[in-house]
CSV table of C-alpha atoms in Angstrom, one decimal:
chain,number,residue,atom,x,y,z
A,1,MET,CA,228.5,144.1,-30.4
A,2,SER,CA,228.9,140.5,-31.7
A,3,PRO,CA,225.9,138.1,-31.7
A,4,ALA,CA,227.7,136.0,-29.1
A,5,SER,CA,228.0,138.8,-26.6
A,6,GLU,CA,224.4,139.8,-27.2
A,7,ASP,CA,223.3,136.3,-26.4
A,8,LYS,CA,225.3,136.4,-23.1
A,9,ASN,CA,223.6,139.7,-22.2
A,10,MET,CA,220.2,138.3,-22.9
A,11,LYS,CA,220.8,135.2,-20.8
A,12,LYS,CA,221.7,137.4,-17.9
A,13,TRP,CA,218.3,139.1,-18.0
A,14,LYS,CA,216.2,136.1,-18.7
A,15,THR,CA,214.4,134.8,-15.6
A,16,PRO,CA,213.9,131.1,-15.3
A,17,LEU,CA,210.2,130.1,-15.7
A,18,TRP,CA,210.0,128.6,-12.2
A,19,ALA,CA,211.1,132.0,-10.6
A,20,ALA,CA,208.4,133.9,-12.5
A,21,VAL,CA,205.8,131.4,-11.4
A,22,ALA,CA,207.0,131.5,-7.8
A,23,ALA,CA,206.9,135.3,-7.8
A,24,ALA,CA,203.3,135.3,-9.2
A,25,PHE,CA,202.3,132.8,-6.6
A,26,VAL,CA,203.7,134.9,-3.8
A,27,VAL,CA,201.9,138.0,-5.1
A,28,LEU,CA,198.6,136.1,-5.4
A,29,LEU,CA,199.0,134.5,-2.0
A,30,SER,CA,199.7,137.9,-0.4
A,31,PHE,CA,196.6,139.3,-2.1
A,32,PHE,CA,194.4,136.5,-0.7
A,33,ALA,CA,196.0,136.8,2.7
A,34,ALA,CA,195.1,140.5,2.7
A,35,LEU,CA,191.5,139.7,1.8
A,36,VAL,CA,191.3,137.2,4.6
A,37,TYR,CA,192.9,139.6,7.1
A,38,LEU,CA,190.4,142.4,6.1
A,39,ASP,CA,187.5,139.9,6.4
A,40,GLN,CA,186.5,140.4,2.7
A,41,LEU,CA,186.9,136.9,1.5
A,42,TYR,CA,183.7,135.0,1.8
A,43,PRO,CA,181.0,134.1,-0.7
A,44,VAL,CA,178.7,136.8,-2.0
A,45,GLY,CA,175.4,136.8,0.0
A,46,LEU,CA,176.9,135.4,3.1
A,47,GLY,CA,176.0,137.6,6.1
A,48,PRO,CA,178.3,139.3,8.5
A,49,ARG,CA,180.7,137.2,10.6
A,50,GLN,CA,179.2,136.6,14.1
A,51,PRO,CA,181.1,136.3,17.3
A,52,ILE,CA,179.7,132.8,17.8
A,53,PRO,CA,178.8,131.0,14.5
A,54,PHE,CA,175.1,130.3,14.5
A,55,SER,CA,173.6,128.4,11.5
A,56,HIS,CA,169.9,129.2,10.8
A,57,ARG,CA,170.1,126.5,8.2
A,58,VAL,CA,170.8,123.9,10.9
A,59,HIS,CA,168.4,125.3,13.5
A,60,ALA,CA,165.5,126.4,11.4
A,61,GLY,CA,166.1,124.1,8.4
A,62,VAL,CA,167.4,120.8,9.5
A,63,LYS,CA,166.1,120.8,13.1
A,64,ARG,CA,162.9,122.7,12.1
A,65,ILE,CA,162.9,124.9,15.1
A,66,SER,CA,160.2,127.7,14.7
A,67,CYS,CA,161.4,131.3,14.4
A,68,PHE,CA,159.3,132.0,17.6
A,69,MET,CA,161.2,129.6,19.7
A,70,CYS,CA,164.1,132.0,19.7
A,71,HIS,CA,162.5,135.3,18.6
A,72,SER,CA,159.6,134.9,21.1
A,73,GLU,CA,158.9,138.6,21.3
A,74,ALA,CA,158.1,138.9,17.6
A,75,HIS,CA,154.4,137.9,17.9
A,76,ARG,CA,153.7,140.3,20.8
A,77,SER,CA,156.1,143.2,20.3
A,78,SER,CA,157.3,145.6,17.7
A,79,ARG,CA,160.7,144.1,17.8
A,80,ALA,CA,161.6,140.5,17.1
A,81,GLY,CA,164.7,140.8,19.3
A,82,ILE,CA,167.8,138.8,19.8
A,83,PRO,CA,167.1,135.8,22.0
A,84,PRO,CA,168.8,135.7,25.4
A,85,LEU,CA,171.6,133.2,25.9
A,86,GLN,CA,169.3,131.2,28.3
A,87,THR,CA,167.2,130.3,25.2
A,88,CYS,CA,170.3,128.7,23.6
A,89,ILE,CA,171.1,127.0,26.9
A,90,LEU,CA,167.7,125.3,27.0
A,91,CYS,CA,169.1,122.9,24.4
A,92,HIS,CA,172.8,123.3,24.6
A,93,SER,CA,173.0,122.5,28.3
A,94,ARG,CA,172.6,118.9,27.0
A,95,ILE,CA,173.4,118.9,23.3
A,96,ILE,CA,176.9,119.2,21.9
A,97,ARG,CA,178.1,120.7,25.1
A,98,THR,CA,181.8,120.4,24.3
A,99,TYR,CA,181.8,122.0,20.9
A,100,PRO,CA,184.2,125.0,21.4
A,101,TYR,CA,181.7,127.7,20.4
A,102,ILE,CA,178.9,126.1,22.5
A,103,ALA,CA,181.3,125.9,25.4
A,104,LYS,CA,182.1,129.7,24.8
A,105,LEU,CA,178.3,130.4,24.7
A,106,ARG,CA,177.7,128.4,27.9
A,107,ALA,CA,180.6,130.3,29.6
A,108,LEU,CA,179.2,133.6,28.6
A,109,ALA,CA,175.8,132.6,29.9
A,110,ALA,CA,177.2,131.4,33.2
A,111,SER,CA,179.1,134.7,33.7
A,112,ASN,CA,176.0,136.7,32.7
A,113,GLN,CA,177.8,138.3,29.8
A,114,PRO,CA,176.0,139.1,26.5
A,115,VAL,CA,177.1,138.1,23.0
A,116,ILE,CA,177.4,141.2,20.9
A,117,TRP,CA,175.9,140.1,17.6
A,118,ALA,CA,176.6,141.9,14.3
A,119,ARG,CA,173.4,143.5,13.1
A,120,VAL,CA,172.1,142.2,9.8
A,121,ASN,CA,168.8,144.1,9.2
A,122,TRP,CA,168.4,147.8,10.0
A,123,LEU,CA,165.7,150.4,9.6
A,124,PRO,CA,166.3,154.2,9.9
A,125,GLU,CA,165.1,155.8,13.2
A,126,PHE,CA,162.3,157.6,11.4
A,127,VAL,CA,160.6,154.3,10.4
A,128,TYR,CA,158.3,152.5,12.7
A,129,PHE,CA,157.9,148.8,12.0
A,130,ASP,CA,155.8,146.5,14.2
A,131,HIS,CA,156.7,142.8,13.9
A,132,SER,CA,153.6,141.6,15.9
A,133,MET,CA,151.2,143.5,13.7
A,134,HIS,CA,152.6,141.8,10.6
A,135,ILE,CA,152.7,138.4,12.1
A,136,GLN,CA,149.2,138.6,13.4
A,137,ARG,CA,148.1,139.5,9.9
A,138,GLY,CA,149.7,136.3,8.6
A,139,ILE,CA,152.8,137.8,6.9
A,140,ASP,CA,155.5,135.1,6.9
A,141,CYS,CA,158.9,136.1,8.3
A,142,GLY,CA,160.5,134.9,5.1
A,143,HIS,CA,158.7,137.6,3.0
A,144,CYS,CA,161.1,140.2,4.5
A,145,HIS,CA,164.0,138.1,5.8
A,146,GLY,CA,164.2,135.5,3.0
A,147,ASP,CA,164.5,131.8,3.5
A,148,VAL,CA,166.7,131.8,6.6
A,149,SER,CA,166.3,128.0,6.9
A,150,ARG,CA,168.7,127.8,3.9
A,151,MET,CA,171.3,130.3,5.4
A,152,ASP,CA,174.2,129.5,7.6
A,153,ARG,CA,175.0,133.1,8.2
A,154,VAL,CA,171.9,135.3,7.8
A,155,SER,CA,172.3,137.9,5.1
A,156,LYS,CA,170.0,140.8,4.0
A,157,ALA,CA,167.3,139.3,1.8
A,158,ARG,CA,165.7,142.6,0.9
A,159,LYS,CA,166.6,146.3,0.9
A,160,PHE,CA,164.1,147.7,3.3
A,161,GLN,CA,163.2,150.8,1.3
A,162,MET,CA,159.9,152.5,1.1
A,163,GLY,CA,159.1,151.0,-2.3
A,164,PHE,CA,159.3,147.5,-1.0
A,165,CYS,CA,157.0,148.3,1.9
A,166,ILE,CA,154.5,150.2,-0.2
A,167,GLN,CA,154.3,147.4,-2.8
A,168,CYS,CA,153.6,144.9,0.0
A,169,HIS,CA,151.0,147.2,1.6
A,170,ARG,CA,149.3,147.6,-1.8
A,171,TYR,CA,149.3,143.8,-2.5
A,172,ASN,CA,147.9,143.1,1.0
A,173,ARG,CA,145.4,146.0,0.9
A,174,ALA,CA,147.0,147.6,3.9
A,175,THR,CA,147.0,151.3,4.7
A,176,HIS,CA,149.2,153.8,2.8
A,177,ASP,CA,148.9,156.5,5.4
A,178,CYS,CA,152.4,158.0,5.8
A,179,PHE,CA,152.0,158.2,9.6
A,180,THR,CA,151.5,154.4,9.9
A,181,CYS,CA,155.3,153.9,9.4
A,182,HIS,CA,156.7,157.4,9.8
A,183,ARG,CA,156.2,158.7,13.4
């Protein structure tokens, strides 16, 4: 084969640079689209996506609303609970009423339908934890839940494992009796 014919064959197989860049861009774009579609593309440490975006940073941080305004059962019950929609409506019947998610929230409250929130913190069934007991002893919510006043979407601040609880009990000179937490 002559050098001239080799050169012609090589030109047939050479891809223009713009075509290679475009192909790489399409592959990369497809990859990111798949991540978005699978709900995997958001910053590390950001909590689960909720049906109605609720920013603890705005409510607890900027507006300085106490945890107990919404989680009113925490100081008298074993569970902190999710606030009823009527708690949200106390303010949002007058404040930013037309914001689409607030309108959705108000419509759900008017039709007496609940919002099914994605759970962030979870303990196994064999563990008993009493929020009221800890709050009455002066343990700040942030010790377990982190600084939610800086979180738009709440994320797990701690792994609720036995070591974390035992360490806290030792530090605060609380009981180490197994049956306190395991009932």
